[in-house]
Amino acid sequence: MALILLAEDDEGIRVPLSRALEREGYEVDAVATGTDAIVTGVDGEHDLLILDIGLPGVDGLEVCQRVREGRPAVPIVFLTAQDGEMDAVGGLDAGADDYITKPFGLAELLARVRSQLRRTTAEQFQGADVKVDVASRRAWRGERELELSPKEFDLLALLVREAGRVVTRERIMAEVWDENWFGSTKTLDVHIGWLRRKLGDDPGEPRYIHTVRGVGFRFSGAQP
Ligand code: CA
């Protein structure tokens, strides 16, 4: 069963949340400070981290960065206060896979945890000469490993999983960003641009990511 590291200084959240996770069958390491989270998380074998941002001492963002240095693939869900903490740090660019704003319902958090853990179960996909390994969250073009941000990886994994088929912008926004997303898809185009650059793809004559105007994107299915 999955092992989860929970870092939350508010006992009124930490204790019931630990219990709920354990009831779901997870093993839980619960800590109350950022320092303990780093000590436990850096060398830990956790399958997922739940980090409060407002931790005493070292905050959740720094914990995230420190743990990700050694374990770039471990899924991280942030717990944020309502005061726009995520805005202050530029959304999920800090390396989180997901976040949930307090106060949150247990059912919703458990759903996020399940979804993150599901994404990391052993799955491999290929499109053209690009290979994606969901379990280790690694991707390669030919023999060369790609250095991707968490969002870039999710985007590439979705496109490659559906290689040869069009994936609509709406579906990408829902699966890679937020199921409750409404509004601009500009961030999607920005990420597509970054991915293309990392793949060495030419938007004018794409080898990998094809734009299907007004619909979405299609990753090349053909083998090289
Ligand atoms: Ca806190």
Tab-separated table of C-alpha atoms and ligand atoms in Angstrom:
chain	number	residue	atom	x	y	z
A	1	MET	CA	0.000	0.000	0.000
A	2	ALA	CA	1.106	3.540	-0.687
A	3	LEU	CA	3.141	5.443	1.896
A	4	ILE	CA	2.211	9.113	2.295
A	5	LEU	CA	4.122	11.912	4.011
A	6	LEU	CA	1.788	14.502	5.512
A	7	ALA	CA	3.264	17.791	6.758
A	8	GLU	CA	0.759	20.048	8.509
A	9	ASP	CA	1.288	22.087	11.673
A	10	ASP	CA	-2.411	22.476	12.442
A	11	GLU	CA	-3.262	19.502	14.625
A	12	GLY	CA	-6.952	20.013	13.870
A	13	ILE	CA	-6.183	19.108	10.270
A	14	ARG	CA	-3.193	16.776	10.655
A	15	VAL	CA	-4.767	14.294	13.065
A	16	PRO	CA	-8.135	13.748	11.335
A	17	LEU	CA	-6.465	13.742	7.915
A	18	SER	CA	-3.937	11.089	8.991
A	19	ARG	CA	-6.768	8.967	10.315
A	20	ALA	CA	-8.784	9.359	7.134
A	21	LEU	CA	-5.794	8.387	4.988
A	22	GLU	CA	-5.115	5.361	7.194
A	23	ARG	CA	-8.751	4.335	6.959
A	24	GLU	CA	-8.285	4.380	3.172
A	25	GLY	CA	-5.483	1.882	3.646
A	26	TYR	CA	-2.495	4.207	3.225
A	27	GLU	CA	0.478	4.242	5.529
A	28	VAL	CA	1.051	7.763	6.831
A	29	ASP	CA	4.103	9.589	8.197
A	30	ALA	CA	2.682	12.723	9.777
A	31	VAL	CA	4.960	15.628	10.767
A	32	ALA	CA	4.247	19.144	12.026
A	33	THR	CA	7.231	21.182	10.813
A	34	GLY	CA	9.004	21.854	7.543
A	35	THR	CA	12.304	20.675	9.001
A	36	ASP	CA	10.829	17.311	9.968
A	37	ALA	CA	9.219	17.080	6.533
A	38	ILE	CA	12.597	17.538	4.831
A	39	VAL	CA	14.361	15.074	7.135
A	40	THR	CA	11.613	12.498	6.612
A	41	GLY	CA	10.915	13.227	2.950
A	42	VAL	CA	14.367	13.554	1.405
A	43	ASP	CA	15.486	10.039	2.223
A	44	GLY	CA	12.010	8.589	2.439
A	45	GLU	CA	10.309	6.160	0.144
A	46	HIS	CA	7.014	8.008	0.128
A	47	ASP	CA	4.724	7.486	-2.819
A	48	LEU	CA	3.133	10.899	-2.336
A	49	LEU	CA	3.597	14.036	-0.228
A	50	ILE	CA	0.860	16.267	1.166
A	51	LEU	CA	2.469	19.568	2.184
A	52	ASP	CA	0.906	22.490	3.997
A	53	ILE	CA	2.468	25.645	2.565
A	54	GLY	CA	2.350	27.612	5.816
A	55	LEU	CA	4.622	25.398	7.913
A	56	PRO	CA	6.665	26.862	10.759
A	57	GLY	CA	10.371	27.263	10.012
A	58	VAL	CA	10.812	25.890	6.518
A	59	ASP	CA	7.662	26.384	4.438
A	60	GLY	CA	6.022	23.764	2.244
A	61	LEU	CA	7.426	25.235	-0.969
A	62	GLU	CA	10.980	24.839	0.223
A	63	VAL	CA	10.215	21.328	1.432
A	64	CYS	CA	8.909	20.597	-2.060
A	65	GLN	CA	12.067	21.935	-3.699
A	66	ARG	CA	14.380	20.047	-1.371
A	67	VAL	CA	12.556	16.734	-1.777
A	68	ARG	CA	12.276	17.162	-5.555
A	69	GLU	CA	16.053	17.597	-5.857
A	70	GLY	CA	16.446	13.959	-4.958
A	71	ARG	CA	13.074	12.621	-6.014
A	72	PRO	CA	11.830	14.591	-9.044
A	73	ALA	CA	9.034	12.140	-9.729
A	74	VAL	CA	7.259	11.951	-6.388
A	75	PRO	CA	3.753	13.445	-6.576
A	76	ILE	CA	3.154	16.419	-4.285
A	77	VAL	CA	-0.183	17.914	-3.257
A	78	PHE	CA	-0.116	21.290	-1.493
A	79	LEU	CA	-2.552	22.425	1.163
A	80	THR	CA	-2.986	26.178	0.863
A	81	ALA	CA	-4.698	28.846	2.928
A	82	GLN	CA	-7.322	31.020	1.279
A	83	ASP	CA	-5.155	34.117	1.122
A	84	GLY	CA	-3.813	33.502	-2.352
A	85	GLU	CA	-0.679	31.619	-1.286
A	86	MET	CA	-0.589	29.801	-4.603
A	87	ASP	CA	-0.808	33.081	-6.545
A	88	ALA	CA	2.189	34.363	-4.645
A	89	VAL	CA	4.314	31.449	-5.791
A	90	GLY	CA	3.149	31.364	-9.381
A	91	GLY	CA	0.658	28.541	-9.201
A	92	LEU	CA	2.043	25.078	-9.556
A	93	ASP	CA	5.374	26.083	-11.057
A	94	ALA	CA	7.016	25.389	-7.717
A	95	GLY	CA	6.820	21.721	-8.632
A	96	ALA	CA	3.546	20.642	-7.103
A	97	ASP	CA	1.281	18.283	-8.969
A	98	ASP	CA	-1.882	19.554	-7.380
A	99	TYR	CA	-3.143	21.757	-4.574
A	100	ILE	CA	-6.241	22.071	-2.507
A	101	THR	CA	-7.430	25.184	-0.699
A	102	LYS	CA	-8.493	25.165	2.928
A	103	PRO	CA	-11.084	24.522	4.096
A	104	PHE	CA	-11.416	21.383	1.986
A	105	GLY	CA	-13.601	18.303	2.191
A	106	LEU	CA	-11.901	15.005	3.052
A	107	ALA	CA	-13.575	13.283	0.119
A	108	GLU	CA	-12.121	15.803	-2.282
A	109	LEU	CA	-8.618	15.488	-0.887
A	110	LEU	CA	-8.805	11.684	-0.963
A	111	ALA	CA	-9.918	11.869	-4.601
A	112	ARG	CA	-6.896	14.048	-5.445
A	113	VAL	CA	-4.586	11.624	-3.649
A	114	ARG	CA	-6.030	8.647	-5.526
A	115	SER	CA	-5.749	10.482	-8.816
A	116	GLN	CA	-2.091	11.404	-8.209
A	117	LEU	CA	-1.205	7.867	-7.153
A	118	ARG	CA	-2.989	6.434	-10.183
A	119	ARG	CA	-0.911	8.595	-12.471
A	120	THR	CA	2.250	7.099	-11.079
A	121	THR	CA	1.346	3.457	-11.504
A	122	ALA	CA	3.408	1.534	-14.017
A	123	GLU	CA	2.475	2.632	-17.509
A	124	GLN	CA	4.569	3.236	-20.599
A	125	PHE	CA	3.518	4.914	-23.821
A	126	GLN	CA	5.227	5.655	-27.098
A	127	GLY	CA	4.587	8.011	-30.001
A	128	ALA	CA	7.098	8.344	-32.848
A	129	ASP	CA	10.462	7.916	-31.064
A	130	VAL	CA	9.208	9.538	-27.863
A	131	LYS	CA	8.690	7.256	-24.889
A	132	VAL	CA	6.991	8.101	-21.609
A	133	ASP	CA	7.216	6.110	-18.386
A	134	VAL	CA	4.466	7.197	-16.046
A	135	ALA	CA	5.739	5.213	-13.064
A	136	SER	CA	9.075	6.996	-12.933
A	137	ARG	CA	7.718	10.172	-14.575
A	138	ARG	CA	10.526	10.070	-17.121
A	139	ALA	CA	10.424	10.676	-20.860
A	140	TRP	CA	12.873	10.123	-23.698
A	141	ARG	CA	13.261	11.188	-27.291
A	142	GLY	CA	15.214	8.370	-28.835
A	143	GLU	CA	17.955	7.605	-26.317
A	144	ARG	CA	18.002	11.089	-24.850
A	145	GLU	CA	16.081	11.743	-21.662
A	146	LEU	CA	13.942	14.895	-21.647
A	147	GLU	CA	14.072	17.331	-18.746
A	148	LEU	CA	10.471	18.285	-18.137
A	149	SER	CA	8.583	20.247	-15.514
A	150	PRO	CA	5.717	18.368	-13.823
A	151	LYS	CA	3.131	20.055	-16.074
A	152	GLU	CA	5.152	19.467	-19.223
A	153	PHE	CA	5.439	15.824	-18.285
A	154	ASP	CA	1.688	15.476	-17.688
A	155	LEU	CA	0.956	17.179	-20.988
A	156	LEU	CA	3.408	15.009	-22.914
A	157	ALA	CA	2.162	11.845	-21.182
A	158	LEU	CA	-1.435	12.600	-22.162
A	159	LEU	CA	-0.548	13.428	-25.783
A	160	VAL	CA	1.688	10.368	-26.183
A	161	ARG	CA	-0.866	8.099	-24.500
A	162	GLU	CA	-3.307	9.199	-27.213
A	163	ALA	CA	-0.663	9.227	-29.990
A	164	GLY	CA	-2.276	9.313	-33.425
A	165	ARG	CA	-5.512	10.732	-32.031
A	166	VAL	CA	-6.596	14.311	-31.476
A	167	VAL	CA	-6.772	15.387	-27.844
A	168	THR	CA	-9.082	18.358	-27.420
A	169	ARG	CA	-7.981	21.511	-25.649
A	170	GLU	CA	-10.827	21.059	-23.179
A	171	ARG	CA	-9.703	17.569	-22.268
A	172	ILE	CA	-6.105	18.667	-21.843
A	173	MET	CA	-7.140	21.548	-19.599
A	174	ALA	CA	-9.346	19.248	-17.547
A	175	GLU	CA	-6.810	16.420	-17.170
A	176	VAL	CA	-3.541	18.291	-16.951
A	177	TRP	CA	-4.645	21.440	-15.190
A	178	ASP	CA	-7.846	21.406	-13.195
A	179	GLU	CA	-11.109	19.595	-13.657
A	180	ASN	CA	-12.886	22.788	-12.624
A	181	TRP	CA	-10.942	24.929	-15.041
A	182	PHE	CA	-12.729	27.771	-16.820
A	183	GLY	CA	-11.187	30.499	-18.896
A	184	SER	CA	-8.113	31.026	-21.011
A	185	THR	CA	-6.131	28.184	-22.522
A	186	LYS	CA	-3.152	30.444	-23.136
A	187	THR	CA	-1.144	28.548	-20.544
A	188	LEU	CA	-1.685	25.405	-22.647
A	189	ASP	CA	-0.183	27.067	-25.732
A	190	VAL	CA	2.744	28.281	-23.677
A	191	HIS	CA	3.402	24.747	-22.406
A	192	ILE	CA	3.021	23.290	-25.908
A	193	GLY	CA	5.648	25.795	-27.047
A	194	TRP	CA	8.031	24.699	-24.298
A	195	LEU	CA	7.452	21.033	-25.060
A	196	ARG	CA	8.092	21.558	-28.757
A	197	ARG	CA	11.344	23.315	-27.970
A	198	LYS	CA	12.457	20.473	-25.701
A	199	LEU	CA	11.514	17.936	-28.376
A	200	GLY	CA	13.341	19.974	-31.022
A	201	ASP	CA	10.038	20.218	-32.887
A	202	ASP	CA	9.307	22.860	-35.524
A	203	PRO	CA	5.785	24.316	-35.119
A	204	GLY	CA	5.738	25.165	-38.851
A	205	GLU	CA	6.490	21.595	-39.815
A	206	PRO	CA	5.936	19.542	-36.697
A	207	ARG	CA	7.349	16.087	-36.388
A	208	TYR	CA	5.757	15.353	-33.024
A	209	ILE	CA	3.022	17.742	-31.866
A	210	HIS	CA	0.525	18.650	-34.588
A	211	THR	CA	-1.918	21.497	-34.037
A	212	VAL	CA	-5.466	20.660	-35.060
A	213	ARG	CA	-6.889	24.136	-35.439
A	214	GLY	CA	-9.887	24.932	-33.286
A	215	VAL	CA	-9.807	21.447	-31.747
A	216	GLY	CA	-6.592	20.537	-30.006
A	217	PHE	CA	-3.365	18.635	-30.588
A	218	ARG	CA	-2.299	15.290	-32.025
A	219	PHE	CA	0.969	13.552	-31.228
A	220	SER	CA	2.583	11.582	-34.042
A	221	GLY	CA	1.729	7.924	-33.811
A	222	ALA	CA	4.043	6.745	-36.576
A	223	GLN	CA	7.268	4.997	-35.637
A	224	PRO	CA	10.382	6.640	-37.081
B	1	CA	CA	-0.091	25.883	8.521
